[in-house]
Amino acid sequence: MAGPPDDSPQGPLYVYGIVRRGFRPRPGLTGVGDAPVIMVPEGSLAALVSAPGRVPGSASEPPGACGPPGEPAADDASLQATAEAHRRVVDEAADAVCILPTRLGTVHRDVQEVRRTLAARSHLYRRLLARLDGRLEWGVKAYAQGDQADAAPADAGPVADDAGEPTDELARAAHHALADVAEYSCVHSPQDACPAGVAADCATSAYWTSPIARAPYPHGRNLLDSAYLVPREAAGVFAETVGGLAARSPALRIELTGPWAPYSFAEPGRLPGFPC
């Protein structure tokens, strides 16, 4: 049974991601504020949106910005609910099609603004969808344990160099081994356990709301926090590589999460050949 017409929502629209025209979300799928998820098409593209009314923690992002979640300002409960709804919609779509996730908290004023954004950036969106098709994101984090954990305190200095690679020798070796299996990689700034007394600050950080950080902050010095773009057919090889690294590196506790939609690679500057 067909859903409501795409120009029926009133008020601001929360945007979850960009897909090729023709995709239809599952009937009954809801997003932020339990509002129904619908499609707004424009040309060969479409945006997954919902009209939840007031959107808590809306980010100040340029219209149509894709990429990793931003840093909306909201109370912990509202932020968590928004982030979980955003992930739920994007993850379900990613099981069926290639999707360019928008930043957490991306809101447009109305259907017309969504369509204008799709039209203005259609060339870029089509190129990104073609490049990312059939590929998903995996997250890998490595934490020091045993003697390695005591080798340097958490405030001993930067754990990534100017090129974004881990400065720790074991973490760097692990990253290079995984990057050899993946098509592309993106090294995030490592985050240590959330210090006591600043839980609210941690909860509103981009790291906490990222799709590869659902678990609570673990204990231990974080030496590696990377995302890897992997073809679907290479997922088994990538997971085996992570398992092998964990077995050969007792000084590291390695965690694998995913697969996810390509959150870290939907931003043009994260892929070679796509200007910022």
PDB file of C-alpha atoms in Angstrom:
ATOM      1  CA  MET A   1       0.000   0.000   0.000  1.00  0.00           C
ATOM      2  CA  ALA A   2       1.507   3.329  -1.050  1.00  0.00           C
ATOM      3  CA  GLY A   3       2.638   5.721   1.649  1.00  0.00           C
ATOM      4  CA  PRO A   4       1.588   9.368   1.933  1.00  0.00           C
ATOM      5  CA  PRO A   5       2.611  11.744  -0.852  1.00  0.00           C
ATOM      6  CA  ASP A   6       6.111  13.085  -0.371  1.00  0.00           C
ATOM      7  CA  ASP A   7       4.893  16.717  -0.112  1.00  0.00           C
ATOM      8  CA  SER A   8       2.405  16.012   2.671  1.00  0.00           C
ATOM      9  CA  PRO A   9       4.620  16.657   5.752  1.00  0.00           C
ATOM     10  CA  GLN A  10       4.374  20.070   7.304  1.00  0.00           C
ATOM     11  CA  GLY A  11       7.107  21.859   9.178  1.00  0.00           C
ATOM     12  CA  PRO A  12      10.780  20.889   9.485  1.00  0.00           C
ATOM     13  CA  LEU A  13      11.943  17.578   8.040  1.00  0.00           C
ATOM     14  CA  TYR A  14      14.606  15.428   9.656  1.00  0.00           C
ATOM     15  CA  VAL A  15      16.871  13.965   6.946  1.00  0.00           C
ATOM     16  CA  TYR A  16      18.506  10.558   7.491  1.00  0.00           C
ATOM     17  CA  GLY A  17      20.274   9.917   4.213  1.00  0.00           C
ATOM     18  CA  ILE A  18      20.400  10.028   0.433  1.00  0.00           C
ATOM     19  CA  VAL A  19      19.636   7.019  -1.788  1.00  0.00           C
ATOM     20  CA  ARG A  20      18.829   6.327  -5.410  1.00  0.00           C
ATOM     21  CA  ARG A  21      15.249   6.962  -6.405  1.00  0.00           C
ATOM     22  CA  GLY A  22      13.046   3.873  -6.274  1.00  0.00           C
ATOM     23  CA  PHE A  23      13.888   2.688  -2.770  1.00  0.00           C
ATOM     24  CA  ARG A  24      10.922   2.391  -0.452  1.00  0.00           C
ATOM     25  CA  PRO A  25      11.308   2.126   3.325  1.00  0.00           C
ATOM     26  CA  ARG A  26       9.517  -0.659   5.119  1.00  0.00           C
ATOM     27  CA  PRO A  27       5.886   0.232   5.880  1.00  0.00           C
ATOM     28  CA  GLY A  28       5.657   1.238   9.520  1.00  0.00           C
ATOM     29  CA  LEU A  29       9.297   2.320   9.818  1.00  0.00           C
ATOM     30  CA  THR A  30       9.544   5.294  12.164  1.00  0.00           C
ATOM     31  CA  GLY A  31      12.367   7.653  13.002  1.00  0.00           C
ATOM     32  CA  VAL A  32      12.937  10.586  15.339  1.00  0.00           C
ATOM     33  CA  GLY A  33       9.923  11.214  17.522  1.00  0.00           C
ATOM     34  CA  ASP A  34       8.296   8.037  16.150  1.00  0.00           C
ATOM     35  CA  ALA A  35       7.375   9.949  12.981  1.00  0.00           C
ATOM     36  CA  PRO A  36       6.865   7.796   9.832  1.00  0.00           C
ATOM     37  CA  VAL A  37       9.821   7.664   7.451  1.00  0.00           C
ATOM     38  CA  ILE A  38       8.997   8.615   3.858  1.00  0.00           C
ATOM     39  CA  MET A  39      10.873   9.459   0.663  1.00  0.00           C
ATOM     40  CA  VAL A  40      11.318  12.836  -1.003  1.00  0.00           C
ATOM     41  CA  PRO A  41      12.424  12.223  -4.607  1.00  0.00           C
ATOM     42  CA  GLU A  42      14.193  14.614  -6.933  1.00  0.00           C
ATOM     43  CA  GLY A  43      15.514  13.426 -10.279  1.00  0.00           C
ATOM     44  CA  SER A  44      17.358  10.116  -9.858  1.00  0.00           C
ATOM     45  CA  LEU A  45      17.829  10.624  -6.111  1.00  0.00           C
ATOM     46  CA  ALA A  46      15.672  10.576  -3.000  1.00  0.00           C
ATOM     47  CA  ALA A  47      16.042  11.555   0.638  1.00  0.00           C
ATOM     48  CA  LEU A  48      14.784   9.532   3.607  1.00  0.00           C
ATOM     49  CA  VAL A  49      12.976  11.976   5.857  1.00  0.00           C
ATOM     50  CA  SER A  50      10.388  12.248   8.604  1.00  0.00           C
ATOM     51  CA  ALA A  51       8.456  15.138  10.123  1.00  0.00           C
ATOM     52  CA  PRO A  52       8.810  14.805  13.891  1.00  0.00           C
ATOM     53  CA  GLY A  53       7.899  18.402  14.665  1.00  0.00           C
ATOM     54  CA  ARG A  54      10.470  19.818  17.048  1.00  0.00           C
ATOM     55  CA  VAL A  55      13.807  18.042  16.635  1.00  0.00           C
ATOM     56  CA  PRO A  56      15.891  17.952  19.830  1.00  0.00           C
ATOM     57  CA  GLY A  57      19.574  18.610  19.343  1.00  0.00           C
ATOM     58  CA  SER A  58      19.385  19.777  15.731  1.00  0.00           C
ATOM     59  CA  ALA A  59      22.876  20.380  14.422  1.00  0.00           C
ATOM     60  CA  SER A  60      23.908  23.541  12.609  1.00  0.00           C
ATOM     61  CA  GLU A  61      24.907  21.764   9.413  1.00  0.00           C
ATOM     62  CA  PRO A  62      24.789  23.037   5.837  1.00  0.00           C
ATOM     63  CA  PRO A  63      21.791  21.626   3.956  1.00  0.00           C
ATOM     64  CA  GLY A  64      22.491  18.126   2.723  1.00  0.00           C
ATOM     65  CA  ALA A  65      25.761  17.623   4.614  1.00  0.00           C
ATOM     66  CA  CYS A  66      26.770  13.989   4.680  1.00  0.00           C
ATOM     67  CA  GLY A  67      29.325  12.223   6.806  1.00  0.00           C
ATOM     68  CA  PRO A  68      29.931  11.290  10.428  1.00  0.00           C
ATOM     69  CA  PRO A  69      27.563  12.540  13.107  1.00  0.00           C
ATOM     70  CA  GLY A  70      28.052  16.087  14.298  1.00  0.00           C
ATOM     71  CA  GLU A  71      27.773  17.459  17.817  1.00  0.00           C
ATOM     72  CA  PRO A  72      24.211  18.554  18.545  1.00  0.00           C
ATOM     73  CA  ALA A  73      23.543  20.257  21.847  1.00  0.00           C
ATOM     74  CA  ALA A  74      20.785  18.516  23.759  1.00  0.00           C
ATOM     75  CA  ASP A  75      20.119  16.827  27.039  1.00  0.00           C
ATOM     76  CA  ASP A  76      21.429  13.270  27.286  1.00  0.00           C
ATOM     77  CA  ALA A  77      18.057  11.521  26.923  1.00  0.00           C
ATOM     78  CA  SER A  78      16.980  13.538  23.873  1.00  0.00           C
ATOM     79  CA  LEU A  79      20.350  13.130  22.188  1.00  0.00           C
ATOM     80  CA  GLN A  80      20.380   9.399  22.768  1.00  0.00           C
ATOM     81  CA  ALA A  81      16.851   8.977  21.419  1.00  0.00           C
ATOM     82  CA  THR A  82      17.666  11.022  18.315  1.00  0.00           C
ATOM     83  CA  ALA A  83      20.914   9.135  17.683  1.00  0.00           C
ATOM     84  CA  GLU A  84      19.253   5.735  18.087  1.00  0.00           C
ATOM     85  CA  ALA A  85      16.406   6.655  15.732  1.00  0.00           C
ATOM     86  CA  HIS A  86      18.869   8.006  13.185  1.00  0.00           C
ATOM     87  CA  ARG A  87      20.947   4.824  13.283  1.00  0.00           C
ATOM     88  CA  ARG A  88      17.880   2.596  13.104  1.00  0.00           C
ATOM     89  CA  VAL A  89      16.622   4.198   9.911  1.00  0.00           C
ATOM     90  CA  VAL A  90      20.037   4.341   8.242  1.00  0.00           C
ATOM     91  CA  ASP A  91      20.981   0.793   9.220  1.00  0.00           C
ATOM     92  CA  GLU A  92      17.753  -0.659   7.877  1.00  0.00           C
ATOM     93  CA  ALA A  93      18.175   1.149   4.576  1.00  0.00           C
ATOM     94  CA  ALA A  94      21.819   0.037   4.345  1.00  0.00           C
ATOM     95  CA  ASP A  95      20.724  -3.593   4.499  1.00  0.00           C
ATOM     96  CA  ALA A  96      18.967  -3.113   1.165  1.00  0.00           C
ATOM     97  CA  VAL A  97      20.660  -0.280  -0.755  1.00  0.00           C
ATOM     98  CA  CYS A  98      23.618   2.060  -0.740  1.00  0.00           C
ATOM     99  CA  ILE A  99      22.870   5.095   1.414  1.00  0.00           C
ATOM    100  CA  LEU A 100      24.761   8.311   2.121  1.00  0.00           C
ATOM    101  CA  PRO A 101      23.981   9.009   5.789  1.00  0.00           C
ATOM    102  CA  THR A 102      23.483  12.662   6.638  1.00  0.00           C
ATOM    103  CA  ARG A 103      24.976  14.127   9.772  1.00  0.00           C
ATOM    104  CA  LEU A 104      23.105  13.544  12.979  1.00  0.00           C
ATOM    105  CA  GLY A 105      20.624  16.381  13.499  1.00  0.00           C
ATOM    106  CA  THR A 106      20.333  17.474   9.849  1.00  0.00           C
ATOM    107  CA  VAL A 107      17.009  19.269   9.425  1.00  0.00           C
ATOM    108  CA  HIS A 108      15.512  21.081   6.409  1.00  0.00           C
ATOM    109  CA  ARG A 109      12.704  23.603   6.602  1.00  0.00           C
ATOM    110  CA  ASP A 110      10.373  21.825   4.190  1.00  0.00           C
ATOM    111  CA  VAL A 111      10.058  19.446   1.248  1.00  0.00           C
ATOM    112  CA  GLN A 112      11.061  22.145  -1.210  1.00  0.00           C
ATOM    113  CA  GLU A 113      14.365  22.732   0.575  1.00  0.00           C
ATOM    114  CA  VAL A 114      15.101  19.007   0.525  1.00  0.00           C
ATOM    115  CA  ARG A 115      14.446  18.905  -3.217  1.00  0.00           C
ATOM    116  CA  ARG A 116      16.576  21.973  -3.857  1.00  0.00           C
ATOM    117  CA  THR A 117      19.461  20.387  -1.985  1.00  0.00           C
ATOM    118  CA  LEU A 118      19.141  17.135  -3.930  1.00  0.00           C
ATOM    119  CA  ALA A 119      19.067  19.017  -7.213  1.00  0.00           C
ATOM    120  CA  ALA A 120      22.016  21.263  -6.347  1.00  0.00           C
ATOM    121  CA  ARG A 121      24.248  18.391  -5.219  1.00  0.00           C
ATOM    122  CA  SER A 122      22.937  15.663  -7.502  1.00  0.00           C
ATOM    123  CA  HIS A 123      26.199  15.199  -9.404  1.00  0.00           C
ATOM    124  CA  LEU A 124      28.208  14.718  -6.226  1.00  0.00           C
ATOM    125  CA  TYR A 125      25.609  12.457  -4.624  1.00  0.00           C
ATOM    126  CA  ARG A 126      25.412  10.237  -7.716  1.00  0.00           C
ATOM    127  CA  ARG A 127      29.197   9.879  -7.826  1.00  0.00           C
ATOM    128  CA  LEU A 128      29.393   9.033  -4.124  1.00  0.00           C
ATOM    129  CA  LEU A 129      26.610   6.451  -4.390  1.00  0.00           C
ATOM    130  CA  ALA A 130      28.354   4.816  -7.337  1.00  0.00           C
ATOM    131  CA  ARG A 131      31.693   4.725  -5.493  1.00  0.00           C
ATOM    132  CA  LEU A 132      30.276   3.415  -2.205  1.00  0.00           C
ATOM    133  CA  ASP A 133      27.838   0.909  -3.692  1.00  0.00           C
ATOM    134  CA  GLY A 134      28.376  -2.586  -2.296  1.00  0.00           C
ATOM    135  CA  ARG A 135      30.640  -1.330   0.488  1.00  0.00           C
ATOM    136  CA  LEU A 136      30.107  -1.000   4.226  1.00  0.00           C
ATOM    137  CA  GLU A 137      31.980   0.499   7.138  1.00  0.00           C
ATOM    138  CA  TRP A 138      33.624  -1.531   9.902  1.00  0.00           C
ATOM    139  CA  GLY A 139      34.992   0.016  13.073  1.00  0.00           C
ATOM    140  CA  VAL A 140      38.058  -1.194  14.960  1.00  0.00           C
ATOM    141  CA  LYS A 141      39.243   0.048  18.326  1.00  0.00           C
ATOM    142  CA  ALA A 142      42.368  -1.104  20.145  1.00  0.00           C
ATOM    143  CA  TYR A 143      43.084  -0.561  23.827  1.00  0.00           C
ATOM    144  CA  ALA A 144      46.280  -1.102  25.762  1.00  0.00           C
ATOM    145  CA  GLN A 145      46.182  -3.851  28.331  1.00  0.00           C
ATOM    146  CA  GLY A 146      48.683  -5.588  30.586  1.00  0.00           C
ATOM    147  CA  ASP A 147      52.142  -4.005  30.636  1.00  0.00           C
ATOM    148  CA  GLN A 148      51.231  -1.912  27.595  1.00  0.00           C
ATOM    149  CA  ALA A 149      48.464  -0.211  29.547  1.00  0.00           C
ATOM    150  CA  ASP A 150      50.912   0.909  32.224  1.00  0.00           C
ATOM    151  CA  ALA A 151      53.640   1.956  29.805  1.00  0.00           C
ATOM    152  CA  ALA A 152      52.280   5.487  29.469  1.00  0.00           C
ATOM    153  CA  PRO A 153      49.473   7.348  31.212  1.00  0.00           C
ATOM    154  CA  ALA A 154      46.464   8.527  29.239  1.00  0.00           C
ATOM    155  CA  ASP A 155      47.786  12.119  29.291  1.00  0.00           C
ATOM    156  CA  ALA A 156      51.295  11.209  28.137  1.00  0.00           C
ATOM    157  CA  GLY A 157      50.848  12.920  24.778  1.00  0.00           C
ATOM    158  CA  PRO A 158      49.207  12.501  21.389  1.00  0.00           C
ATOM    159  CA  VAL A 159      48.429   8.974  20.212  1.00  0.00           C
ATOM    160  CA  ALA A 160      48.174   9.967  16.544  1.00  0.00           C
ATOM    161  CA  ASP A 161      50.722  11.784  14.404  1.00  0.00           C
ATOM    162  CA  ASP A 162      50.157  14.627  11.965  1.00  0.00           C
ATOM    163  CA  ALA A 163      49.199  12.132   9.253  1.00  0.00           C
ATOM    164  CA  GLY A 164      46.463  10.698  11.470  1.00  0.00           C
ATOM    165  CA  GLU A 165      48.235   7.384  12.050  1.00  0.00           C
ATOM    166  CA  PRO A 166      48.672   5.854  15.524  1.00  0.00           C
ATOM    167  CA  THR A 167      51.971   6.678  17.190  1.00  0.00           C
ATOM    168  CA  ASP A 168      51.923   3.444  19.189  1.00  0.00           C
ATOM    169  CA  GLU A 169      53.932   0.818  17.299  1.00  0.00           C
ATOM    170  CA  LEU A 170      51.508  -2.071  17.871  1.00  0.00           C
ATOM    171  CA  ALA A 171      48.457   0.014  16.991  1.00  0.00           C
ATOM    172  CA  ARG A 172      50.168   1.326  13.859  1.00  0.00           C
ATOM    173  CA  ALA A 173      51.013  -2.209  12.724  1.00  0.00           C
ATOM    174  CA  ALA A 174      47.428  -3.323  13.327  1.00  0.00           C
ATOM    175  CA  HIS A 175      46.073  -0.360  11.399  1.00  0.00           C
ATOM    176  CA  HIS A 176      48.332  -1.023   8.410  1.00  0.00           C
ATOM    177  CA  ALA A 177      47.314  -4.703   8.316  1.00  0.00           C
ATOM    178  CA  LEU A 178      43.626  -3.760   8.271  1.00  0.00           C
ATOM    179  CA  ALA A 179      44.115  -0.955   5.759  1.00  0.00           C
ATOM    180  CA  ASP A 180      45.687  -3.485   3.386  1.00  0.00           C
ATOM    181  CA  VAL A 181      42.446  -5.497   3.426  1.00  0.00           C
ATOM    182  CA  ALA A 182      40.095  -2.504   3.236  1.00  0.00           C
ATOM    183  CA  GLU A 183      39.674  -0.147   0.298  1.00  0.00           C
ATOM    184  CA  TYR A 184      40.026   2.977   2.429  1.00  0.00           C
ATOM    185  CA  SER A 185      40.458   3.821   6.076  1.00  0.00           C
ATOM    186  CA  CYS A 186      39.743   6.776   8.318  1.00  0.00           C
ATOM    187  CA  VAL A 187      41.543   7.193  11.641  1.00  0.00           C
ATOM    188  CA  HIS A 188      39.488   9.018  14.250  1.00  0.00           C
ATOM    189  CA  SER A 189      40.980  10.754  17.269  1.00  0.00           C
ATOM    190  CA  PRO A 190      41.267   8.017  19.920  1.00  0.00           C
ATOM    191  CA  GLN A 191      39.158   8.490  23.025  1.00  0.00           C
ATOM    192  CA  ASP A 192      39.998   7.156  26.464  1.00  0.00           C
ATOM    193  CA  ALA A 193      37.525   6.080  29.102  1.00  0.00           C
ATOM    194  CA  CYS A 194      35.119   8.804  30.119  1.00  0.00           C
ATOM    195  CA  PRO A 195      36.548  10.352  33.312  1.00  0.00           C
ATOM    196  CA  ALA A 196      34.384  10.346  36.401  1.00  0.00           C
ATOM    197  CA  GLY A 197      32.333  13.496  36.820  1.00  0.00           C
ATOM    198  CA  VAL A 198      32.211  14.520  33.148  1.00  0.00           C
ATOM    199  CA  ALA A 199      29.695  12.002  31.844  1.00  0.00           C
ATOM    200  CA  ALA A 200      27.490  14.742  30.410  1.00  0.00           C
ATOM    201  CA  ASP A 201      30.342  16.158  28.333  1.00  0.00           C
ATOM    202  CA  CYS A 202      31.183  12.694  27.028  1.00  0.00           C
ATOM    203  CA  ALA A 203      27.553  11.969  26.243  1.00  0.00           C
ATOM    204  CA  THR A 204      27.267  15.006  23.978  1.00  0.00           C
ATOM    205  CA  SER A 205      30.460  14.324  22.046  1.00  0.00           C
ATOM    206  CA  ALA A 206      30.505  13.191  18.419  1.00  0.00           C
ATOM    207  CA  TYR A 207      32.339  10.046  19.515  1.00  0.00           C
ATOM    208  CA  TRP A 208      29.538   8.979  21.831  1.00  0.00           C
ATOM    209  CA  THR A 209      26.920   9.435  19.129  1.00  0.00           C
ATOM    210  CA  SER A 210      28.894   7.760  16.340  1.00  0.00           C
ATOM    211  CA  PRO A 211      27.511   4.530  14.868  1.00  0.00           C
ATOM    212  CA  ILE A 212      30.540   2.542  15.983  1.00  0.00           C
ATOM    213  CA  ALA A 213      30.346   3.587  19.642  1.00  0.00           C
ATOM    214  CA  ARG A 214      27.155   2.038  20.996  1.00  0.00           C
ATOM    215  CA  ALA A 215      28.890   0.385  23.930  1.00  0.00           C
ATOM    216  CA  PRO A 216      29.736   2.409  27.047  1.00  0.00           C
ATOM    217  CA  TYR A 217      33.202   3.907  27.255  1.00  0.00           C
ATOM    218  CA  PRO A 218      35.598   1.045  27.939  1.00  0.00           C
ATOM    219  CA  HIS A 219      38.455   1.272  30.398  1.00  0.00           C
ATOM    220  CA  GLY A 220      42.003   1.507  29.178  1.00  0.00           C
ATOM    221  CA  ARG A 221      44.115   3.715  26.960  1.00  0.00           C
ATOM    222  CA  ASN A 222      42.622   3.913  23.488  1.00  0.00           C
ATOM    223  CA  LEU A 223      45.420   3.506  20.928  1.00  0.00           C
ATOM    224  CA  LEU A 224      43.401   3.040  17.758  1.00  0.00           C
ATOM    225  CA  ASP A 225      39.943   4.168  16.648  1.00  0.00           C
ATOM    226  CA  SER A 226      39.548   3.632  12.918  1.00  0.00           C
ATOM    227  CA  ALA A 227      36.865   3.084  10.311  1.00  0.00           C
ATOM    228  CA  TYR A 228      37.455   0.878   7.274  1.00  0.00           C
ATOM    229  CA  LEU A 229      35.541   0.786   3.993  1.00  0.00           C
ATOM    230  CA  VAL A 230      35.171  -2.861   3.004  1.00  0.00           C
ATOM    231  CA  PRO A 231      33.334  -4.503   0.069  1.00  0.00           C
ATOM    232  CA  ARG A 232      30.525  -6.779   1.230  1.00  0.00           C
ATOM    233  CA  GLU A 233      32.222  -9.822  -0.290  1.00  0.00           C
ATOM    234  CA  ALA A 234      35.434  -9.106   1.663  1.00  0.00           C
ATOM    235  CA  ALA A 235      33.719  -8.884   5.062  1.00  0.00           C
ATOM    236  CA  GLY A 236      34.804 -12.390   6.080  1.00  0.00           C
ATOM    237  CA  VAL A 237      38.437 -11.749   5.199  1.00  0.00           C
ATOM    238  CA  PHE A 238      38.401  -8.467   7.105  1.00  0.00           C
ATOM    239  CA  ALA A 239      36.891 -10.073  10.215  1.00  0.00           C
ATOM    240  CA  GLU A 240      39.447 -12.898  10.049  1.00  0.00           C
ATOM    241  CA  THR A 241      42.246 -10.334   9.838  1.00  0.00           C
ATOM    242  CA  VAL A 242      40.952  -8.607  12.959  1.00  0.00           C
ATOM    243  CA  GLY A 243      40.752 -11.965  14.760  1.00  0.00           C
ATOM    244  CA  GLY A 244      44.290 -12.811  13.759  1.00  0.00           C
ATOM    245  CA  LEU A 245      45.597  -9.488  15.008  1.00  0.00           C
ATOM    246  CA  ALA A 246      43.836  -9.972  18.334  1.00  0.00           C
ATOM    247  CA  ALA A 247      45.369 -13.430  18.719  1.00  0.00           C
ATOM    248  CA  ARG A 248      48.879 -12.216  17.881  1.00  0.00           C
ATOM    249  CA  SER A 249      48.743  -9.027  19.956  1.00  0.00           C
ATOM    250  CA  PRO A 250      48.147  -9.860  23.632  1.00  0.00           C
ATOM    251  CA  ALA A 251      49.172  -6.319  24.610  1.00  0.00           C
ATOM    252  CA  LEU A 252      46.126  -4.972  22.757  1.00  0.00           C
ATOM    253  CA  ARG A 253      42.435  -5.511  23.334  1.00  0.00           C
ATOM    254  CA  ILE A 254      40.896  -5.203  19.885  1.00  0.00           C
ATOM    255  CA  GLU A 255      37.178  -4.595  19.321  1.00  0.00           C
ATOM    256  CA  LEU A 256      35.386  -4.971  15.987  1.00  0.00           C
ATOM    257  CA  THR A 257      32.011  -3.342  15.319  1.00  0.00           C
ATOM    258  CA  GLY A 258      29.841  -3.252  12.220  1.00  0.00           C
ATOM    259  CA  PRO A 259      29.012  -3.489   9.499  1.00  0.00           C
ATOM    260  CA  TRP A 260      27.511  -0.043   9.198  1.00  0.00           C
ATOM    261  CA  ALA A 261      26.458   2.282   6.430  1.00  0.00           C
ATOM    262  CA  PRO A 262      29.535   4.233   5.242  1.00  0.00           C
ATOM    263  CA  TYR A 263      29.174   7.056   7.773  1.00  0.00           C
ATOM    264  CA  SER A 264      32.857   7.947   7.771  1.00  0.00           C
ATOM    265  CA  PHE A 265      33.184   7.896   3.983  1.00  0.00           C
ATOM    266  CA  ALA A 266      30.035   9.705   2.830  1.00  0.00           C
ATOM    267  CA  GLU A 267      31.899  12.996   3.169  1.00  0.00           C
ATOM    268  CA  PRO A 268      33.630  13.864  -0.143  1.00  0.00           C
ATOM    269  CA  GLY A 269      36.993  14.751   1.428  1.00  0.00           C
ATOM    270  CA  ARG A 270      37.300  11.248   2.920  1.00  0.00           C
ATOM    271  CA  LEU A 271      37.578   9.526  -0.483  1.00  0.00           C
ATOM    272  CA  PRO A 272      40.408   9.984  -3.012  1.00  0.00           C
ATOM    273  CA  GLY A 273      39.142  11.697  -6.133  1.00  0.00           C
ATOM    274  CA  PHE A 274      36.368  13.549  -4.329  1.00  0.00           C
ATOM    275  CA  PRO A 275      37.287  17.124  -3.364  1.00  0.00           C
ATOM    276  CA  CYS A 276      36.288  18.532  -0.011  1.00  0.00           C
TER     277      CYS A 276
END
